[in-house]
Every structure is written in structure tokens, then in C-alpha cells.
Short mmCIF file of N, CA, C and O in Angstrom, two decimals:
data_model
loop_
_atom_site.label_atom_id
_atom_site.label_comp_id
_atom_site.label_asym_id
_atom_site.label_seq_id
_atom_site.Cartn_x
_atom_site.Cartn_y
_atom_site.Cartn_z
N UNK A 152 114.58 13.33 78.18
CA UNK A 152 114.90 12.15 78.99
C UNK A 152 116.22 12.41 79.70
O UNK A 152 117.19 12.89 79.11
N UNK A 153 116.21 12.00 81.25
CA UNK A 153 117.46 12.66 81.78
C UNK A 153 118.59 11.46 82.02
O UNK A 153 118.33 10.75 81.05
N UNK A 154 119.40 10.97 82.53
CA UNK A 154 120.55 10.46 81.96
C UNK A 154 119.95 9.11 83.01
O UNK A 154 120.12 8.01 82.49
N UNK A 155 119.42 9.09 84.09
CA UNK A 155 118.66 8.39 84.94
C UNK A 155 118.10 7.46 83.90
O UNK A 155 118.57 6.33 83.76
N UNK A 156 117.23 7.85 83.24
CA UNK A 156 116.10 6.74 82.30
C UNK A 156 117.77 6.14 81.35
O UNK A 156 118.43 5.11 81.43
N UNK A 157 117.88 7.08 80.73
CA UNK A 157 119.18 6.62 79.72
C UNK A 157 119.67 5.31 80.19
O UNK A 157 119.19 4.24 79.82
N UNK A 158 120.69 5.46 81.06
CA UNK A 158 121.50 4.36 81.84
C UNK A 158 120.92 3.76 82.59
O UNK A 158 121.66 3.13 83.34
N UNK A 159 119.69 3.62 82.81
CA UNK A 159 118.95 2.69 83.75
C UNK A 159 119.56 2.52 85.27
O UNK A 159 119.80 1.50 85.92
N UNK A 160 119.75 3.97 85.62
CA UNK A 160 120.66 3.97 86.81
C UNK A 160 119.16 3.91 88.20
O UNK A 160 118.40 4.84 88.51
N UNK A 161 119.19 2.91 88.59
CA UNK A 161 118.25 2.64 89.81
C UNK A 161 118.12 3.47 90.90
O UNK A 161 117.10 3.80 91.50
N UNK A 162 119.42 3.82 91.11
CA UNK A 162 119.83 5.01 92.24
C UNK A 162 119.01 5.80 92.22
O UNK A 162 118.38 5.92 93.27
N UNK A 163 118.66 6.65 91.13
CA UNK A 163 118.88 7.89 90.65
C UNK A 163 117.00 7.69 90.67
O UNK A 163 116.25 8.61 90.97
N UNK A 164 116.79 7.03 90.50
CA UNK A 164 114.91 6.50 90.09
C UNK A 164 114.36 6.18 91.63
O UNK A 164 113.24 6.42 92.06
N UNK A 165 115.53 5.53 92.36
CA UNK A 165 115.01 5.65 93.81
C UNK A 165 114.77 6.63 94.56
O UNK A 165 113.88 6.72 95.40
N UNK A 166 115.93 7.71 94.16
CA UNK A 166 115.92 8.92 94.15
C UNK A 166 115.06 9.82 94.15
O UNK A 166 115.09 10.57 95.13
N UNK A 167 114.05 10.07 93.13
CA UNK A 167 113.33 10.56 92.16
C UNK A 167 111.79 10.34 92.74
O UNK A 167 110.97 11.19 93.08
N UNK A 168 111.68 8.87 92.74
CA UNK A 168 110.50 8.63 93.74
C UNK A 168 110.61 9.09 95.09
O UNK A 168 110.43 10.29 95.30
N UNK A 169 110.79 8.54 95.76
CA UNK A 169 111.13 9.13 96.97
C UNK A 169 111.11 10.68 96.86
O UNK A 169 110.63 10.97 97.96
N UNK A 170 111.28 11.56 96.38
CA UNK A 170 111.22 13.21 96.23
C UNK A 170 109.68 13.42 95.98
O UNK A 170 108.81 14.16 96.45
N UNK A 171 109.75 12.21 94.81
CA UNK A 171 107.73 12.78 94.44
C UNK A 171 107.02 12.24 95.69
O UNK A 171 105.86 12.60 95.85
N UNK A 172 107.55 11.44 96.56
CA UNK A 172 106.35 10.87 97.33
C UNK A 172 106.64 11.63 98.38
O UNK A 172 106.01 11.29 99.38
N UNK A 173 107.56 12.81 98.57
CA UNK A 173 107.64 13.80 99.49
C UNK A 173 108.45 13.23 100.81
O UNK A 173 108.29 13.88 101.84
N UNK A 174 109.32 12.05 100.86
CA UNK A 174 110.10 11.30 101.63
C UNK A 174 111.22 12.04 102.01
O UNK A 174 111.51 12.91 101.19
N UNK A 175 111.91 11.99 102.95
CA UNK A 175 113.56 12.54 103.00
C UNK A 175 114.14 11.21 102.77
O UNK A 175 113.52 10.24 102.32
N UNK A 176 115.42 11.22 103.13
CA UNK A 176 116.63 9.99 103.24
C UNK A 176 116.15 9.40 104.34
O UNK A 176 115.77 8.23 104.44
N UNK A 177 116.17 10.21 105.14
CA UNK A 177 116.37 9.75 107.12
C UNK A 177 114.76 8.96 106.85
O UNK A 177 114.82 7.78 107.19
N UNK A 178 113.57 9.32 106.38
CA UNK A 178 112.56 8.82 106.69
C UNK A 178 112.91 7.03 105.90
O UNK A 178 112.59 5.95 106.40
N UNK A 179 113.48 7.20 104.85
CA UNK A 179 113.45 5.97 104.17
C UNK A 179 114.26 4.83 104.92
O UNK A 179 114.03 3.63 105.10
N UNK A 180 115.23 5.64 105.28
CA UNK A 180 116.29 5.17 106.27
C UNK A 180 115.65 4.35 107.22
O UNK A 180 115.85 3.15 107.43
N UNK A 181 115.01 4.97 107.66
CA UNK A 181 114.20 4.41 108.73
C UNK A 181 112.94 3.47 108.93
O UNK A 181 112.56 2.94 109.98
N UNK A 182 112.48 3.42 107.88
CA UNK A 182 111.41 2.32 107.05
C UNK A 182 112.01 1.05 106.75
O UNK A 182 111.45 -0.04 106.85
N UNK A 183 113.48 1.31 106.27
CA UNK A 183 114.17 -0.23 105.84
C UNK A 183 115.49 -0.56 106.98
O UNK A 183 116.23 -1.54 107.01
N UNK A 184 115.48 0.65 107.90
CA UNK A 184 116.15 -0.11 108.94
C UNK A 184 118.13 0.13 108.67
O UNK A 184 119.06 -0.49 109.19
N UNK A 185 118.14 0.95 107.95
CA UNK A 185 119.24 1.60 107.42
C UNK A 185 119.73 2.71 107.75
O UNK A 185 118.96 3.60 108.10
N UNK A 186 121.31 2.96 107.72
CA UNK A 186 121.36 4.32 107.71
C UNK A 186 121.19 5.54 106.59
O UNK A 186 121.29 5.37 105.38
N UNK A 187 120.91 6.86 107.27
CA UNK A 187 120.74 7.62 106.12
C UNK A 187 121.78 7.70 104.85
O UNK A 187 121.57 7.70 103.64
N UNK A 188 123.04 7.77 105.66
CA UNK A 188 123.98 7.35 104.60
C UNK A 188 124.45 6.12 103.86
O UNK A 188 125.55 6.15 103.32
N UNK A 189 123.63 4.97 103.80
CA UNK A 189 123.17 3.87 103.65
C UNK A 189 122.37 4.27 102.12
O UNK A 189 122.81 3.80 101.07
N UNK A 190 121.13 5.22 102.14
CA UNK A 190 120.48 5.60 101.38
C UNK A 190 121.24 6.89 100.63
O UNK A 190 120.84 6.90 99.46
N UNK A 191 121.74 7.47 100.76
CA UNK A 191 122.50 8.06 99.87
C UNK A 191 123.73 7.35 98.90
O UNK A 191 124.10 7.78 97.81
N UNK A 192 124.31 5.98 99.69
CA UNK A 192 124.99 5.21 98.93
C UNK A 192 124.61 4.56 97.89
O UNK A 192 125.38 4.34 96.95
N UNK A 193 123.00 4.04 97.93
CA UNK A 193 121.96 3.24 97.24
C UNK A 193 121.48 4.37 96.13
O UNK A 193 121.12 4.19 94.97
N UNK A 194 121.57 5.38 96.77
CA UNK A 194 120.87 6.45 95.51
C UNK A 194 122.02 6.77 94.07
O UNK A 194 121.76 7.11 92.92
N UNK A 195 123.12 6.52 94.64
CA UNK A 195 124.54 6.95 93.93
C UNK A 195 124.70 5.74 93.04
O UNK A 195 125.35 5.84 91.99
N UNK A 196 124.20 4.72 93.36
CA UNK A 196 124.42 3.07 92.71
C UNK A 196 123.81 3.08 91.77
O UNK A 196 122.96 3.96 91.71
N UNK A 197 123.92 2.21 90.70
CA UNK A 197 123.54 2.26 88.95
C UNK A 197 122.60 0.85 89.31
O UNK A 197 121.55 0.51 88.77
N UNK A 198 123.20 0.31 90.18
CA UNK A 198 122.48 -1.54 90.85
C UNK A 198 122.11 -1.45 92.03
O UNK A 198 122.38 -0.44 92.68
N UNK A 199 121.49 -2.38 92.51
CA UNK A 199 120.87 -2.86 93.41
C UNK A 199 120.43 -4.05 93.87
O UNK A 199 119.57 -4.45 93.09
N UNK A 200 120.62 -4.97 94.95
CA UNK A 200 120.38 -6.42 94.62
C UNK A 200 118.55 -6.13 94.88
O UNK A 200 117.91 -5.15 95.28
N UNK A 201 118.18 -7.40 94.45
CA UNK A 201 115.98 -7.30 94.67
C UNK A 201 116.23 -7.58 95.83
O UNK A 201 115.07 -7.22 96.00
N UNK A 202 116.59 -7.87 96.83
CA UNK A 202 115.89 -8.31 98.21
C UNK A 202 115.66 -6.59 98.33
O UNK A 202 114.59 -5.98 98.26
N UNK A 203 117.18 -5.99 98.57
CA UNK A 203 117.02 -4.52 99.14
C UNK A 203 115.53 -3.69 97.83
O UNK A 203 114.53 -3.06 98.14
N UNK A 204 115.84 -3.93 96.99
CA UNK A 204 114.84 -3.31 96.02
C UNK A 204 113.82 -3.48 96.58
O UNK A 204 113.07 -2.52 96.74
N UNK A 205 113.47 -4.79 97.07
CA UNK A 205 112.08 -4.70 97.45
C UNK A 205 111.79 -4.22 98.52
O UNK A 205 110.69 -3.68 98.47
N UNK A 206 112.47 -4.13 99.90
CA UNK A 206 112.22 -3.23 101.01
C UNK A 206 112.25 -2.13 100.74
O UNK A 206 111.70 -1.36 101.53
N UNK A 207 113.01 -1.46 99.27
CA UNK A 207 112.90 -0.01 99.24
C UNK A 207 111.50 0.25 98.95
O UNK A 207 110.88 1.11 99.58
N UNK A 208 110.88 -0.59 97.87
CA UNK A 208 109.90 -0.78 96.39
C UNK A 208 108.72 -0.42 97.97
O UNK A 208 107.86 0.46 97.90
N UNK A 209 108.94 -1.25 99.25
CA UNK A 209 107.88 -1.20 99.93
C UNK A 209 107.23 -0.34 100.97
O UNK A 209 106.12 -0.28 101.49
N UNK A 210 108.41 0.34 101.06
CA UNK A 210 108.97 1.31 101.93
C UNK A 210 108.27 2.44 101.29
O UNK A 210 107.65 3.24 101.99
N UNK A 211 108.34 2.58 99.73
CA UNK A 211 108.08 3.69 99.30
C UNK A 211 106.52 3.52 98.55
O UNK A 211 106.03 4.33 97.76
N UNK A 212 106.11 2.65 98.88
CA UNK A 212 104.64 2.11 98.28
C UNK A 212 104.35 2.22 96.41
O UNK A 212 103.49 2.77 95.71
N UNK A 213 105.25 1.59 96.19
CA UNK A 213 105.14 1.37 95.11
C UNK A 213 105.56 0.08 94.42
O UNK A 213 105.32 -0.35 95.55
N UNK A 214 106.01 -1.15 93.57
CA UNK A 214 105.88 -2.10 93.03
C UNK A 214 107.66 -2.04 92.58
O UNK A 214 108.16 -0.94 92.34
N UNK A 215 108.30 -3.03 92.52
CA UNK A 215 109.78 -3.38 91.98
C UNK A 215 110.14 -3.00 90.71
O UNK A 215 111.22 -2.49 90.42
N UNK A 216 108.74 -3.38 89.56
CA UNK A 216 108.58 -2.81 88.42
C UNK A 216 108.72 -1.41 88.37
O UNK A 216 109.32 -0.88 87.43
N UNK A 217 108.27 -0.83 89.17
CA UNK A 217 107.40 0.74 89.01
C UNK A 217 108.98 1.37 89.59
O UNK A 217 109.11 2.53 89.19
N UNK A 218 109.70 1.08 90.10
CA UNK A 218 111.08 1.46 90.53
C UNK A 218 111.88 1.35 89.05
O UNK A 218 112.32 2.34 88.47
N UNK A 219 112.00 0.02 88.57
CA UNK A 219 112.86 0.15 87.72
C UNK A 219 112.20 0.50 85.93
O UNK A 219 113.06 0.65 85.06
N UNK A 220 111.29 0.57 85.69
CA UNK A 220 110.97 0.94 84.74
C UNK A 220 110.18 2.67 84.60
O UNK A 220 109.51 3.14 83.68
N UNK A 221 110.56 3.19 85.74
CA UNK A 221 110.47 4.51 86.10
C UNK A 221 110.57 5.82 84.96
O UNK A 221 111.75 5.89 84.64
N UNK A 222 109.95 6.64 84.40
CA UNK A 222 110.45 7.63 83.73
C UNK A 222 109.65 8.71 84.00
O UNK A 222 108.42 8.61 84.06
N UNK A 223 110.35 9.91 84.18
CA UNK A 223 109.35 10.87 83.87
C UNK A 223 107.97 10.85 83.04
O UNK A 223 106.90 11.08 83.60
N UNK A 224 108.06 10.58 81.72
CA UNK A 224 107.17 10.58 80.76
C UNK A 224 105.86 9.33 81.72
O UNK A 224 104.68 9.65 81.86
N UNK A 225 106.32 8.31 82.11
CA UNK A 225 105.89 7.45 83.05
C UNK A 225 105.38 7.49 84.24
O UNK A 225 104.95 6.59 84.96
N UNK A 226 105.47 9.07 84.48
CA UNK A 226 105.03 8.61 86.25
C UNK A 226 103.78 8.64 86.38
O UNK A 226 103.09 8.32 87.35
N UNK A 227 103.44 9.12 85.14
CA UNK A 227 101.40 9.14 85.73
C UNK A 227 101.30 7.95 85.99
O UNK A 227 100.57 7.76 86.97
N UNK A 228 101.97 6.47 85.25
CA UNK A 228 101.39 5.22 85.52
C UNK A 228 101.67 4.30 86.82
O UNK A 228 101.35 3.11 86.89
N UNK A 229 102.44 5.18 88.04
CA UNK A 229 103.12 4.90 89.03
C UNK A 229 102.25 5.64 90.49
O UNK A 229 102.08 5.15 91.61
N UNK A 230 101.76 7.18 89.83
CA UNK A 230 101.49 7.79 90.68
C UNK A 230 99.93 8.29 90.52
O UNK A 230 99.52 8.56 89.39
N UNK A 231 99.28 8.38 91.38
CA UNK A 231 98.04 8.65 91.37
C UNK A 231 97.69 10.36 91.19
O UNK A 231 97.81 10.96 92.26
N UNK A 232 97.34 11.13 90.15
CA UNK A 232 97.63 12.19 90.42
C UNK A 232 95.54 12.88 90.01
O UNK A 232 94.69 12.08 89.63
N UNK A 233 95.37 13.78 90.15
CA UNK A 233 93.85 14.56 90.45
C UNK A 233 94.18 15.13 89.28
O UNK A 233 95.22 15.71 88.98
N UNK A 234 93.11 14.88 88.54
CA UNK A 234 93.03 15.87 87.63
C UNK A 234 91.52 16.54 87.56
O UNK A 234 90.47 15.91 87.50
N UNK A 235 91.67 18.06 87.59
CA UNK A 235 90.91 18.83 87.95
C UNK A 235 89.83 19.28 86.65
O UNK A 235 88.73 19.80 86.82
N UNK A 236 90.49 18.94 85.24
CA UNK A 236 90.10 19.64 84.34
C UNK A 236 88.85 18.89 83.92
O UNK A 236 88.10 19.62 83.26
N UNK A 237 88.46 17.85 84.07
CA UNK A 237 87.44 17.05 83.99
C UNK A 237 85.94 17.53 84.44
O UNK A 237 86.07 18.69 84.82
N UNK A 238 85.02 17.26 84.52
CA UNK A 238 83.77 17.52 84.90
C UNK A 238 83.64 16.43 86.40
O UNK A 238 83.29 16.62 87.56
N UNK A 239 84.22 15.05 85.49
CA UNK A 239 84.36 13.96 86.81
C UNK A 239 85.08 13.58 87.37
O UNK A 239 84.88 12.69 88.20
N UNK A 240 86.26 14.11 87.13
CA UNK A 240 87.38 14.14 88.33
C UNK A 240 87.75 12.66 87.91
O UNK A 240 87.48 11.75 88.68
N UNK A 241 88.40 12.40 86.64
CA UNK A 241 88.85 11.38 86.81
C UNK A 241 90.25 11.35 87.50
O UNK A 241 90.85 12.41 87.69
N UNK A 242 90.67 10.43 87.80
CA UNK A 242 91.72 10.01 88.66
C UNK A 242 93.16 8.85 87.78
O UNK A 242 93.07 7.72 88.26
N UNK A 243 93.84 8.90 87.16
CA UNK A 243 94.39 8.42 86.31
C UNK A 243 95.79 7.85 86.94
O UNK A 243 96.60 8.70 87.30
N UNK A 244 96.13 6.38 87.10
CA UNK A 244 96.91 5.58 87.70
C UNK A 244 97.33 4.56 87.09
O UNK A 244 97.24 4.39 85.87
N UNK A 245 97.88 3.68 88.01
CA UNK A 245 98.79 2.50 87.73
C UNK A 245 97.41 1.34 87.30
O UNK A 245 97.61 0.43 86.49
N UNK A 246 96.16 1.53 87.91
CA UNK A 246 94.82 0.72 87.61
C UNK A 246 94.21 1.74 86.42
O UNK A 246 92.99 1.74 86.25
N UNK A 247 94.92 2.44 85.74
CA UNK A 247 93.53 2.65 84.85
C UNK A 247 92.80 3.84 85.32
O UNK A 247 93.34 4.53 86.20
N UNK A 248 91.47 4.23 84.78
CA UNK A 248 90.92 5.51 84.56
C UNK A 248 90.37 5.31 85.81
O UNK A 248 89.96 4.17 85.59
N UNK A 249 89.94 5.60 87.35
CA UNK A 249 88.89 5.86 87.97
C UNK A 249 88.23 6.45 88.36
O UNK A 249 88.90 6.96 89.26
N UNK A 250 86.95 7.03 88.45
CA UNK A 250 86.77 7.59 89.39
C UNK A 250 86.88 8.54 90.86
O UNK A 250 86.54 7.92 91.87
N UNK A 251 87.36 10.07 91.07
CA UNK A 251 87.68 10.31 92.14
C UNK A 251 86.22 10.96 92.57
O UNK A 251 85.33 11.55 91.96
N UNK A 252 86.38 10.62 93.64
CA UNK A 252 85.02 11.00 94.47
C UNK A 252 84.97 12.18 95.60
O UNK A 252 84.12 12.47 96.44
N UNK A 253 86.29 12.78 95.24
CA UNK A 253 86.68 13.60 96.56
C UNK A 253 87.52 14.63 95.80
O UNK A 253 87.61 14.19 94.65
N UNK A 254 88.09 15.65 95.90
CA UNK A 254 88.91 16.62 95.99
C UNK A 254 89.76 16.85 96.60
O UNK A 254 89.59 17.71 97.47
N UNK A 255 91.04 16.23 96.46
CA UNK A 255 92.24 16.37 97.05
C UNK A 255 92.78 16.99 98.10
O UNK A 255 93.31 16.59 99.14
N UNK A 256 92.46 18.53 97.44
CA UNK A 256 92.84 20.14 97.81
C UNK A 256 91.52 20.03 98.92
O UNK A 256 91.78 20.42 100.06
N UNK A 257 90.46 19.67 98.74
CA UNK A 257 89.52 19.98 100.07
C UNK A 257 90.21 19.19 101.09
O UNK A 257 90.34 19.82 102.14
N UNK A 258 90.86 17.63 101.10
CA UNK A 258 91.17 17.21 102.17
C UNK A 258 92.12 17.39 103.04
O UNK A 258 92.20 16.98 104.20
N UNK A 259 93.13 18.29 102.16
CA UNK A 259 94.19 18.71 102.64
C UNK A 259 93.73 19.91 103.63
O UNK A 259 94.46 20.05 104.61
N UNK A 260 92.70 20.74 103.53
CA UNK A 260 92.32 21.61 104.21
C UNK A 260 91.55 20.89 104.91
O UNK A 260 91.38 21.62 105.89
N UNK A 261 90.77 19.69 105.16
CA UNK A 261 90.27 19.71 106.22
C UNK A 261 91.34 19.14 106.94
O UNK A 261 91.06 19.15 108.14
N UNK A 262 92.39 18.67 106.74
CA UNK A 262 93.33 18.34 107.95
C UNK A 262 94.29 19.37 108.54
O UNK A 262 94.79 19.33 109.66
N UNK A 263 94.45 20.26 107.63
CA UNK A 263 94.78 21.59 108.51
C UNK A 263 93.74 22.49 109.32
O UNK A 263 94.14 23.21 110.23
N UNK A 264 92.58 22.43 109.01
CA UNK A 264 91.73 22.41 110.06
C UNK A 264 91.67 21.64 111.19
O UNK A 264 91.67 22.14 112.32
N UNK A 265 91.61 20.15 110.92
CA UNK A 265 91.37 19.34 112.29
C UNK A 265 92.66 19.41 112.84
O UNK A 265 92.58 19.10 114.03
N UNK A 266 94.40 19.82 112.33
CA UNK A 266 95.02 20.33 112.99
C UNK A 266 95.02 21.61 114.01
O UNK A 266 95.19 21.58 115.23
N UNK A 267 94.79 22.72 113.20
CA UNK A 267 94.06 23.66 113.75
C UNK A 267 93.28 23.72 115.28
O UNK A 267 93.58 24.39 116.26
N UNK A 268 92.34 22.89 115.11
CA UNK A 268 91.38 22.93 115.84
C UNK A 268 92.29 21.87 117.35
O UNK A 268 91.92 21.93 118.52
N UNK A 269 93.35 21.09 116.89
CA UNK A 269 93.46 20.20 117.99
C UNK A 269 95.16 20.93 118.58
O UNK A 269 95.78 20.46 119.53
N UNK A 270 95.64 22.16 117.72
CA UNK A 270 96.33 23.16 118.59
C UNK A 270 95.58 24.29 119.61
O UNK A 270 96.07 25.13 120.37
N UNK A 271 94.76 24.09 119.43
CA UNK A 271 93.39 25.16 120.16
C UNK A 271 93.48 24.36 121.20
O UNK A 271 94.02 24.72 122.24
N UNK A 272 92.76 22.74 120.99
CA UNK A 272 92.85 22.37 122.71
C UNK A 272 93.71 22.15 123.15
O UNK A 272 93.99 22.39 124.32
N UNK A 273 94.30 21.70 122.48
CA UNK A 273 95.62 21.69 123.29
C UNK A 273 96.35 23.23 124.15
O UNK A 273 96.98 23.20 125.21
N UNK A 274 96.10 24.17 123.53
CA UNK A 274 96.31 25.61 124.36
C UNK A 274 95.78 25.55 125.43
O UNK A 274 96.30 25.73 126.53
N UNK A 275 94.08 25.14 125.03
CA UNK A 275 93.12 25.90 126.14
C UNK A 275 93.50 24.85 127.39
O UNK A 275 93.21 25.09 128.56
N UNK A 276 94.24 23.56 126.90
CA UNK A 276 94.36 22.95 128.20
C UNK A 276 95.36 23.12 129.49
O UNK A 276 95.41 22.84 130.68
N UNK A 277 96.30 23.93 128.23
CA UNK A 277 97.49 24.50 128.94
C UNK A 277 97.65 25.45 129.78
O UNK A 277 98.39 25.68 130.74
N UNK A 278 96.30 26.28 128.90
CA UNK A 278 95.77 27.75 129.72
C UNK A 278 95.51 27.23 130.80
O UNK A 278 96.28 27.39 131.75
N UNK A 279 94.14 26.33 130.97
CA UNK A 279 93.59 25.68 131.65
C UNK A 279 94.47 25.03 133.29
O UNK A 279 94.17 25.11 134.48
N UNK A 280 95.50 24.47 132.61
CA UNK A 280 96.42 23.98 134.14
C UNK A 280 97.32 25.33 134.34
O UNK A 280 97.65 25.48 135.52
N UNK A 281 97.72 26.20 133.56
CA UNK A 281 98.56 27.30 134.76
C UNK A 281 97.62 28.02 135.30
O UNK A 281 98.19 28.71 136.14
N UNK A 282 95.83 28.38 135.30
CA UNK A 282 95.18 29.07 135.92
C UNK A 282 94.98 27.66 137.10
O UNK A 282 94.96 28.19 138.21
N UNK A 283 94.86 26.44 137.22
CA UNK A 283 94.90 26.03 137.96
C UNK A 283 96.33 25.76 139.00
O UNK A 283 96.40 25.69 140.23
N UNK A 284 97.05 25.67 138.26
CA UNK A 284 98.23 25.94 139.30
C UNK A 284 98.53 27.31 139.68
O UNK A 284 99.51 27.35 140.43
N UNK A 285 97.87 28.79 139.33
CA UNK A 285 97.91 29.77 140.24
C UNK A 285 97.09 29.55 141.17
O UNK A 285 97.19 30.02 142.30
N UNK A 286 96.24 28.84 140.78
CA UNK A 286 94.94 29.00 141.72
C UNK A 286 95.41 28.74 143.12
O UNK A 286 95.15 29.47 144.08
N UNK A 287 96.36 27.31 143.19
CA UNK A 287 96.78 26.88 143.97
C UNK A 287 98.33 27.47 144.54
O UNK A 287 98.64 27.08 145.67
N UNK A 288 98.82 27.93 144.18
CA UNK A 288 99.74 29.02 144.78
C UNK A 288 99.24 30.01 145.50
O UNK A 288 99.65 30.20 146.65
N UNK A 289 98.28 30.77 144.96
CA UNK A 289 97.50 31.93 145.73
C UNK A 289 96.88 31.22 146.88
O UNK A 289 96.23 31.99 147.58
N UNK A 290 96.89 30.11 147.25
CA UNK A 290 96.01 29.56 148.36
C UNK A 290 96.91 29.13 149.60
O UNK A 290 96.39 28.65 150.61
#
């Protein structure tokens, strides 16, 4: 247990989330209308009043509770995570056992595909207007 859970330092748990949910400062910053160094002040703080808690709590899609009763040992019950080792892919969260119906890791590849595929047109369109603007120079 790291000194965060110990002292019930909020900062440090705002912190923490925000890293697992793959956030920077500047993005959070910018969700609650703050500056980045605004959010580094809030991360350093042991308190927090609830109004701001809750624009953070919302900002970061998660619950006021789920901020302050935060622990490592805890985050499965905060965060939705895939577990693969199953036959059925259960899915284990803040609701309980469910059901996943999908594969994570496949969707992530199909969106680097449909990225993929929408840097392609985007080239060919580019190709596309400087052969048309030679076209029209040569003329």
C-alpha cells in the first residue's frame, strides 16, 4: 500500500486515475476548464472541496466515491479491465461480473486500420490535387 491510500491523500488518487485512464494534465485541464498548473496544484493537495471533486470525478468518468476510496488493490472495482483467461471473456467491474462480447485487442486494431485506411485517402487525395494542379500549369 503506497503512502497515497495510507494518508488518504486525494491528490495523489487523482493523480493515479487519470494515468490509468491514459489522460495528461493539459487534457484534464481542459475538461474542467482549468489550468494545467491548476491540476498539478490539485494533484499535490491531501483535500479537495466536492464541487471541484466532482468536475474532476466527471471529467475523468468515474464516480466521487471511486476517487476517494481508490486503491490499488481496488482498481478492478473502478476500472473495467478484459480478462482473457476465461473461456467467456468475463469482464469484471464496478457492476459486477459481465459478460464481454468483444475483444478489446481486436478493436484496437480495427481502429488502427480504419486509421490506416483514412491516411491512404487522404494521400491519394493529395496526390490527386498536385497532379491536378500540374495539369493546369502545363496548360
Amino acid at each position: 500500500m503506497n503512502t497515497a491510500e495510507k494518508t488518504g491523500h486525494i491528490g495523489r488518487k487523482i493523480s493515479k486515475i487519470r494515468e490509468l485512464r491514459g489522460m495528461k494534465q493539459e487534457a484534464l485541464a481542459f475538461a474542467i476548464g482549468v489550468s494545467q498548473q491548476t491540476i498539478s496544484n490539485i494533484e499535490n493537495s491531501e483535500t479537495i472541496d466536492d464541487d471541484k471533486l466532482q468536475e474532476i470525478a466527471k471529467a475523468l468518468g468515474v464516480s466521487q466515491e471511486a476517487i476517494k476510496n481508490f486503491s490499488e488493490e481496488n482498481v478492478i472495482n473502478y476500472f473495467n479491465f478484459y480478462d482473457n483467461s476465461s473461456s467467456q471473456g468475463n469482464n469484471i467491474g464496478a457492476f459486477g461480473v459481465t459478460n464481454c462480447t468483444f475483444n478489446p485487442l481486436e478493436k484496437v486494431i480495427e481502429l488502427y486500420d480504419e486509421k490506416e485506411k483514412l491516411f491512404e485517402r487522404l494521400l491519394k487525395a493529395e496526390q490527386d490535387k498536385v497532379a491536378y494542379l500540374e495539369r493546369l500549369l502545363d496548360k
